[in-house]
Amino acid sequence: MATTISEQVVRVQERIAAAARRAGRDPADVLLVAVTKTHGVDAIQAAYEAGLRHFGENRVEEAESKINSAKSILPDLVTWHMIGHIQSRKAAGVSSLFSWVHSVDRLKVAGKLNESASVLGRDIDVLIEVNLSGEASKEGYALFQWPDNPTQADSLLQDIEAIAALPALRIRGLMAMPPFSPDPELSRPVFRRLRALRDFLHDRFPTLDCQQLSIGMSGDFEVAIEEGSTIVRLGTVLFGGRKVD
Ligand SMILES: *Cc1c(COP(=O)(O)O)cnc(C)c1O
């Protein structure tokens, strides 16, 4: 018999807690964001009934109707996280739908998010996406030689200063995606470098509350938690495989 979403939520929460304890961390310090892209409102509702309140989507068009239906069905407030690449012209849609944005990868997009959020009177928590692995296909600030080549962080540092001055955005930390691999251990060095980058930024900008690390997907979230993840973004392990992606 197929396992239900609520059974999967319990299992995943156990795996999160076990990974946190292995690293001497409090499981409560790891936020589970359920990634519902390609899945319907029924999946959101099942995860909600299993206790989840944070959900992630990667496309504005797909998210809009789901977020609106979820609002009308679910009694408690849920928090929506934008985890996909943002085209500048879609920034206003992102600001109206999402409380968190994990994928700020250039100043222009941050500026557009700030403008539209300001008009709506909203604040958005943002994470800066960085590309530590040198894969050309990946979005994010290119830091694949960091820290060996420290000047690679220069444009990131400049943009963080500019983004920190935008009144409707709060920089909360970093997001990264290691190259896909069936072996989660291959993600570990990338996660370690992201944590080192977080600590470096904290030294440079001690007044910013930017300690969050959004790392860990279905294939590698336990390793990510061992390496300091504070937000895991999980789809497949909760909802099963996706037909399209
Ligand atoms: C789809 C997606 C996830 C979830 O991936 P799974 O491997 O299904 O857990 C996480 N982060 C981002 C940015 C995604 O696009």
mmCIF file of C-alpha atoms and ligand atoms in Angstrom:
data_model
loop_
_atom_site.group_PDB
_atom_site.id
_atom_site.type_symbol
_atom_site.label_atom_id
_atom_site.label_comp_id
_atom_site.label_asym_id
_atom_site.label_seq_id
_atom_site.Cartn_x
_atom_site.Cartn_y
_atom_site.Cartn_z
ATOM 1 C CA MET A 1 0.000 0.000 0.000
ATOM 2 C CA ALA A 2 1.257 3.452 -0.838
ATOM 3 C CA THR A 3 2.312 5.567 2.098
ATOM 4 C CA THR A 4 0.255 8.661 2.703
ATOM 5 C CA ILE A 5 1.570 12.194 2.801
ATOM 6 C CA SER A 6 0.979 12.379 6.545
ATOM 7 C CA GLU A 7 3.084 9.236 7.075
ATOM 8 C CA GLN A 8 5.815 10.730 4.914
ATOM 9 C CA VAL A 9 5.736 13.969 6.922
ATOM 10 C CA VAL A 10 6.248 12.021 10.161
ATOM 11 C CA ARG A 11 9.136 10.006 8.677
ATOM 12 C CA VAL A 12 10.818 13.068 7.263
ATOM 13 C CA GLN A 13 10.478 14.920 10.565
ATOM 14 C CA GLU A 14 12.114 11.948 12.296
ATOM 15 C CA ARG A 15 14.977 11.994 9.800
ATOM 16 C CA ILE A 16 15.403 15.758 10.268
ATOM 17 C CA ALA A 17 15.486 15.370 14.049
ATOM 18 C CA ALA A 18 17.974 12.482 13.905
ATOM 19 C CA ALA A 19 20.313 14.435 11.603
ATOM 20 C CA ALA A 20 20.110 17.483 13.868
ATOM 21 C CA ARG A 21 20.907 15.425 16.968
ATOM 22 C CA ARG A 22 23.887 13.773 15.233
ATOM 23 C CA ALA A 23 25.272 17.272 14.747
ATOM 24 C CA GLY A 24 24.473 18.315 18.315
ATOM 25 C CA ARG A 25 21.770 20.675 17.071
ATOM 26 C CA ASP A 26 18.219 21.335 18.203
ATOM 27 C CA PRO A 27 15.778 19.862 15.628
ATOM 28 C CA ALA A 28 13.573 22.928 16.205
ATOM 29 C CA ASP A 29 16.271 25.031 14.512
ATOM 30 C CA VAL A 30 15.599 23.380 11.144
ATOM 31 C CA LEU A 31 12.575 24.660 9.220
ATOM 32 C CA LEU A 32 10.888 22.245 6.830
ATOM 33 C CA VAL A 33 9.569 23.920 3.675
ATOM 34 C CA ALA A 34 7.324 21.529 1.737
ATOM 35 C CA VAL A 35 7.915 22.049 -1.982
ATOM 36 C CA THR A 36 4.561 21.596 -3.701
ATOM 37 C CA LYS A 37 5.474 22.492 -7.306
ATOM 38 C CA THR A 38 3.588 20.278 -9.795
ATOM 39 C CA HIS A 39 1.351 18.997 -6.968
ATOM 40 C CA GLY A 40 -2.227 20.094 -6.409
ATOM 41 C CA VAL A 41 -3.985 21.810 -3.537
ATOM 42 C CA ASP A 42 -4.955 18.377 -2.173
ATOM 43 C CA ALA A 43 -1.259 17.680 -1.476
ATOM 44 C CA ILE A 44 -0.903 21.066 0.233
ATOM 45 C CA GLN A 45 -3.946 20.312 2.353
ATOM 46 C CA ALA A 46 -2.659 16.866 3.349
ATOM 47 C CA ALA A 47 0.709 18.309 4.386
ATOM 48 C CA TYR A 48 -1.067 21.096 6.254
ATOM 49 C CA GLU A 49 -3.191 18.562 8.130
ATOM 50 C CA ALA A 50 0.021 16.733 9.045
ATOM 51 C CA GLY A 51 1.152 19.978 10.697
ATOM 52 C CA LEU A 52 3.242 21.736 8.046
ATOM 53 C CA ARG A 53 2.837 25.507 7.665
ATOM 54 C CA HIS A 54 5.667 26.447 5.276
ATOM 55 C CA PHE A 55 5.341 25.739 1.567
ATOM 56 C CA GLY A 56 7.548 26.405 -1.433
ATOM 57 C CA GLU A 57 6.830 26.990 -5.110
ATOM 58 C CA ASN A 58 9.169 27.831 -7.974
ATOM 59 C CA ARG A 59 6.925 29.467 -10.600
ATOM 60 C CA VAL A 60 4.690 32.481 -10.149
ATOM 61 C CA GLU A 61 2.022 31.344 -12.646
ATOM 62 C CA GLU A 62 1.679 27.928 -11.060
ATOM 63 C CA ALA A 63 1.804 29.262 -7.511
ATOM 64 C CA GLU A 64 -0.825 31.957 -7.889
ATOM 65 C CA SER A 65 -3.958 29.837 -8.176
ATOM 66 C CA LYS A 66 -2.691 27.302 -5.631
ATOM 67 C CA ILE A 67 -1.863 29.946 -3.043
ATOM 68 C CA ASN A 68 -5.229 31.597 -3.537
ATOM 69 C CA SER A 69 -7.125 28.304 -3.224
ATOM 70 C CA ALA A 70 -5.078 27.301 -0.202
ATOM 71 C CA LYS A 71 -5.987 30.626 1.428
ATOM 72 C CA SER A 72 -9.667 29.923 1.038
ATOM 73 C CA ILE A 73 -9.438 26.320 2.337
ATOM 74 C CA LEU A 74 -6.900 26.383 5.148
ATOM 75 C CA PRO A 75 -7.917 27.929 8.459
ATOM 76 C CA ASP A 76 -4.465 28.992 9.677
ATOM 77 C CA LEU A 77 -2.049 31.224 7.889
ATOM 78 C CA VAL A 78 0.662 29.450 5.946
ATOM 79 C CA THR A 79 3.942 30.973 4.840
ATOM 80 C CA TRP A 80 4.872 30.745 1.175
ATOM 81 C CA HIS A 81 8.476 30.580 -0.007
ATOM 82 C CA MET A 82 9.543 31.424 -3.558
ATOM 83 C CA ILE A 83 12.422 29.080 -4.397
ATOM 84 C CA GLY A 84 12.710 29.417 -8.188
ATOM 85 C CA HIS A 85 14.470 31.799 -10.531
ATOM 86 C CA ILE A 86 12.754 35.199 -10.786
ATOM 87 C CA GLN A 87 12.399 37.168 -13.992
ATOM 88 C CA SER A 88 12.353 40.891 -13.253
ATOM 89 C CA ARG A 89 8.987 41.381 -14.911
ATOM 90 C CA LYS A 90 7.455 38.779 -12.555
ATOM 91 C CA ALA A 91 8.790 40.417 -9.403
ATOM 92 C CA ALA A 92 5.500 42.159 -8.585
ATOM 93 C CA GLY A 93 3.702 38.810 -8.640
ATOM 94 C CA VAL A 94 6.330 37.349 -6.345
ATOM 95 C CA SER A 95 5.935 40.230 -3.870
ATOM 96 C CA SER A 96 2.199 39.802 -3.695
ATOM 97 C CA LEU A 97 2.269 36.016 -3.173
ATOM 98 C CA PHE A 98 5.339 35.165 -1.112
ATOM 99 C CA SER A 99 6.673 36.110 2.338
ATOM 100 C CA TRP A 100 10.092 34.578 1.731
ATOM 101 C CA VAL A 101 12.209 34.637 -1.421
ATOM 102 C CA HIS A 102 15.160 32.205 -1.506
ATOM 103 C CA SER A 103 16.362 33.079 -4.975
ATOM 104 C CA VAL A 104 17.601 36.678 -5.009
ATOM 105 C CA ASP A 105 20.499 36.373 -7.455
ATOM 106 C CA ARG A 106 21.002 39.954 -8.666
ATOM 107 C CA LEU A 107 20.492 43.505 -7.525
ATOM 108 C CA LYS A 108 17.952 44.282 -10.232
ATOM 109 C CA VAL A 109 15.543 41.644 -8.961
ATOM 110 C CA ALA A 110 16.011 42.826 -5.372
ATOM 111 C CA GLY A 111 15.170 46.375 -6.487
ATOM 112 C CA LYS A 112 12.002 45.227 -8.261
ATOM 113 C CA LEU A 113 10.910 43.136 -5.279
ATOM 114 C CA ASN A 114 11.486 46.102 -2.988
ATOM 115 C CA GLU A 115 9.468 48.434 -5.223
ATOM 116 C CA SER A 116 6.480 46.139 -5.516
ATOM 117 C CA ALA A 117 6.556 45.087 -1.845
ATOM 118 C CA SER A 118 6.689 48.755 -0.806
ATOM 119 C CA VAL A 119 3.600 49.525 -2.891
ATOM 120 C CA LEU A 120 1.803 46.636 -1.197
ATOM 121 C CA GLY A 121 3.028 47.678 2.248
ATOM 122 C CA ARG A 122 4.689 44.282 2.761
ATOM 123 C CA ASP A 123 8.097 43.170 3.978
ATOM 124 C CA ILE A 124 9.841 40.201 2.393
ATOM 125 C CA ASP A 125 12.472 37.981 3.974
ATOM 126 C CA VAL A 126 15.099 37.259 1.343
ATOM 127 C CA LEU A 127 17.963 34.837 0.909
ATOM 128 C CA ILE A 128 20.795 35.489 -1.501
ATOM 129 C CA GLU A 129 21.373 32.613 -3.908
ATOM 130 C CA VAL A 130 24.982 31.702 -4.538
ATOM 131 C CA ASN A 131 26.552 29.283 -6.983
ATOM 132 C CA LEU A 132 29.511 27.612 -5.316
ATOM 133 C CA SER A 133 29.947 24.761 -7.747
ATOM 134 C CA GLY A 134 30.707 26.487 -11.032
ATOM 135 C CA GLU A 135 27.903 24.842 -12.928
ATOM 136 C CA ALA A 136 26.971 27.236 -15.705
ATOM 137 C CA SER A 137 23.354 26.077 -15.527
ATOM 138 C CA LYS A 138 22.960 27.312 -11.960
ATOM 139 C CA GLU A 139 21.604 30.691 -10.963
ATOM 140 C CA GLY A 140 23.177 32.695 -8.200
ATOM 141 C CA TYR A 141 26.212 34.821 -7.464
ATOM 142 C CA ALA A 142 29.198 32.990 -8.930
ATOM 143 C CA LEU A 143 31.517 32.125 -6.056
ATOM 144 C CA PHE A 144 32.857 28.831 -7.290
ATOM 145 C CA GLN A 145 36.470 29.747 -6.475
ATOM 146 C CA TRP A 146 35.644 31.273 -3.111
ATOM 147 C CA PRO A 147 37.419 31.312 -0.638
ATOM 148 C CA ASP A 148 40.588 30.466 -2.625
ATOM 149 C CA ASN A 149 39.881 33.504 -4.753
ATOM 150 C CA PRO A 150 38.486 35.993 -2.212
ATOM 151 C CA THR A 151 37.802 38.750 -4.762
ATOM 152 C CA GLN A 152 35.030 36.576 -6.188
ATOM 153 C CA ALA A 153 32.928 37.757 -3.251
ATOM 154 C CA ASP A 154 33.328 41.447 -4.139
ATOM 155 C CA SER A 155 30.170 41.874 -6.192
ATOM 156 C CA LEU A 156 28.185 39.882 -3.628
ATOM 157 C CA LEU A 157 29.459 42.144 -0.842
ATOM 158 C CA GLN A 158 28.557 45.278 -2.801
ATOM 159 C CA ASP A 159 25.088 44.000 -3.606
ATOM 160 C CA ILE A 160 24.427 42.898 -0.032
ATOM 161 C CA GLU A 161 25.162 46.423 1.106
ATOM 162 C CA ALA A 162 22.744 47.781 -1.489
ATOM 163 C CA ILE A 163 20.042 45.211 -0.725
ATOM 164 C CA ALA A 164 20.373 45.817 3.017
ATOM 165 C CA ALA A 165 19.425 49.436 2.340
ATOM 166 C CA LEU A 166 16.147 48.471 0.615
ATOM 167 C CA PRO A 167 13.423 49.159 3.173
ATOM 168 C CA ALA A 168 10.953 46.389 2.223
ATOM 169 C CA LEU A 169 13.517 43.564 2.120
ATOM 170 C CA ARG A 170 15.209 41.836 5.043
ATOM 171 C CA ILE A 171 18.301 39.811 4.153
ATOM 172 C CA ARG A 172 18.079 36.635 6.226
ATOM 173 C CA GLY A 173 20.830 34.449 4.783
ATOM 174 C CA LEU A 174 21.963 32.343 1.841
ATOM 175 C CA MET A 175 20.621 29.660 -0.443
ATOM 176 C CA ALA A 176 22.547 27.216 -2.625
ATOM 177 C CA MET A 177 21.997 24.127 -4.721
ATOM 178 C CA PRO A 178 24.909 21.714 -5.159
ATOM 179 C CA PRO A 179 25.136 19.827 -8.454
ATOM 180 C CA PHE A 180 22.706 16.929 -8.500
ATOM 181 C CA SER A 181 24.318 13.668 -7.519
ATOM 182 C CA PRO A 182 22.991 10.365 -6.220
ATOM 183 C CA ASP A 183 25.667 10.532 -3.508
ATOM 184 C CA PRO A 184 24.743 13.128 -0.847
ATOM 185 C CA GLU A 185 28.329 13.144 0.449
ATOM 186 C CA LEU A 186 29.311 15.036 -2.699
ATOM 187 C CA SER A 187 27.134 17.938 -1.508
ATOM 188 C CA ARG A 188 28.922 18.154 1.842
ATOM 189 C CA PRO A 189 31.901 20.288 0.736
ATOM 190 C CA VAL A 190 29.527 22.734 -0.993
ATOM 191 C CA PHE A 191 27.408 22.998 2.154
ATOM 192 C CA ARG A 192 30.551 23.591 4.234
ATOM 193 C CA ARG A 193 31.691 26.405 1.982
ATOM 194 C CA LEU A 194 28.247 27.983 2.139
ATOM 195 C CA ARG A 195 28.388 27.951 5.923
ATOM 196 C CA ALA A 196 31.869 29.508 5.804
ATOM 197 C CA LEU A 197 30.513 32.198 3.485
ATOM 198 C CA ARG A 198 27.655 32.842 5.916
ATOM 199 C CA ASP A 199 30.143 33.258 8.771
ATOM 200 C CA PHE A 200 32.306 35.557 6.622
ATOM 201 C CA LEU A 201 29.266 37.731 5.811
ATOM 202 C CA HIS A 202 28.272 37.809 9.455
ATOM 203 C CA ASP A 203 31.730 39.201 10.299
ATOM 204 C CA ARG A 204 31.450 41.794 7.541
ATOM 205 C CA PHE A 205 27.869 42.813 8.333
ATOM 206 C CA PRO A 206 27.418 42.129 12.047
ATOM 207 C CA THR A 207 24.206 44.134 12.261
ATOM 208 C CA LEU A 208 22.406 42.042 9.627
ATOM 209 C CA ASP A 209 20.371 39.088 10.901
ATOM 210 C CA CYS A 210 21.541 36.880 8.047
ATOM 211 C CA GLN A 211 22.281 33.502 9.605
ATOM 212 C CA GLN A 212 19.833 31.350 7.650
ATOM 213 C CA LEU A 213 21.148 28.623 5.350
ATOM 214 C CA SER A 214 18.605 27.271 2.868
ATOM 215 C CA ILE A 215 20.250 24.009 1.849
ATOM 216 C CA GLY A 216 19.097 20.424 1.552
ATOM 217 C CA MET A 217 16.686 18.765 -0.861
ATOM 218 C CA SER A 218 15.237 15.237 -0.845
ATOM 219 C CA GLY A 219 18.537 13.584 -1.773
ATOM 220 C CA ASP A 220 20.842 15.372 0.632
ATOM 221 C CA PHE A 221 18.928 17.077 3.445
ATOM 222 C CA GLU A 222 20.454 15.010 6.236
ATOM 223 C CA VAL A 223 23.982 15.969 5.158
ATOM 224 C CA ALA A 224 22.810 19.593 4.832
ATOM 225 C CA ILE A 225 21.502 19.558 8.412
ATOM 226 C CA GLU A 226 24.765 18.057 9.666
ATOM 227 C CA GLU A 227 26.495 20.992 7.959
ATOM 228 C CA GLY A 228 24.278 23.675 9.459
ATOM 229 C CA SER A 229 21.160 23.949 7.292
ATOM 230 C CA THR A 230 18.408 25.981 8.944
ATOM 231 C CA ILE A 231 15.876 25.550 6.108
ATOM 232 C CA VAL A 232 15.409 22.354 4.089
ATOM 233 C CA ARG A 233 13.327 22.464 0.892
ATOM 234 C CA LEU A 234 11.722 19.062 0.360
ATOM 235 C CA GLY A 235 9.426 17.862 -2.403
ATOM 236 C CA THR A 236 9.943 14.276 -3.572
ATOM 237 C CA VAL A 237 10.512 12.778 -0.147
ATOM 238 C CA LEU A 238 7.126 14.152 1.007
ATOM 239 C CA PHE A 239 4.935 13.951 -2.077
ATOM 240 C CA GLY A 240 6.590 11.358 -4.324
ATOM 241 C CA GLY A 241 7.997 11.914 -7.792
ATOM 242 C CA ARG A 242 6.995 14.750 -10.096
ATOM 243 C CA LYS A 243 5.735 14.114 -13.633
ATOM 244 C CA VAL A 244 7.172 17.356 -14.944
ATOM 245 C CA ASP A 245 9.730 19.616 -13.369
HETATM 246 C C1 LIG B 1 12.102 21.293 -6.692
HETATM 247 C C2 LIG B 1 12.997 22.007 -5.770
HETATM 248 C C3 LIG B 1 13.281 21.499 -4.486
HETATM 249 C C4 LIG B 1 12.746 20.164 -3.982
HETATM 250 O O1 LIG B 1 13.406 19.122 -4.609
HETATM 251 P P1 LIG B 1 13.233 17.596 -4.146
HETATM 252 O O2 LIG B 1 14.483 16.937 -4.609
HETATM 253 O O3 LIG B 1 12.006 17.086 -4.808
HETATM 254 O O4 LIG B 1 13.116 17.591 -2.661
HETATM 255 C C5 LIG B 1 14.104 22.250 -3.669
HETATM 256 N N1 LIG B 1 14.621 23.423 -4.059
HETATM 257 C C6 LIG B 1 14.372 23.944 -5.270
HETATM 258 C C7 LIG B 1 14.972 25.245 -5.637
HETATM 259 C C8 LIG B 1 13.556 23.261 -6.159
HETATM 260 O O5 LIG B 1 13.312 23.781 -7.375
#
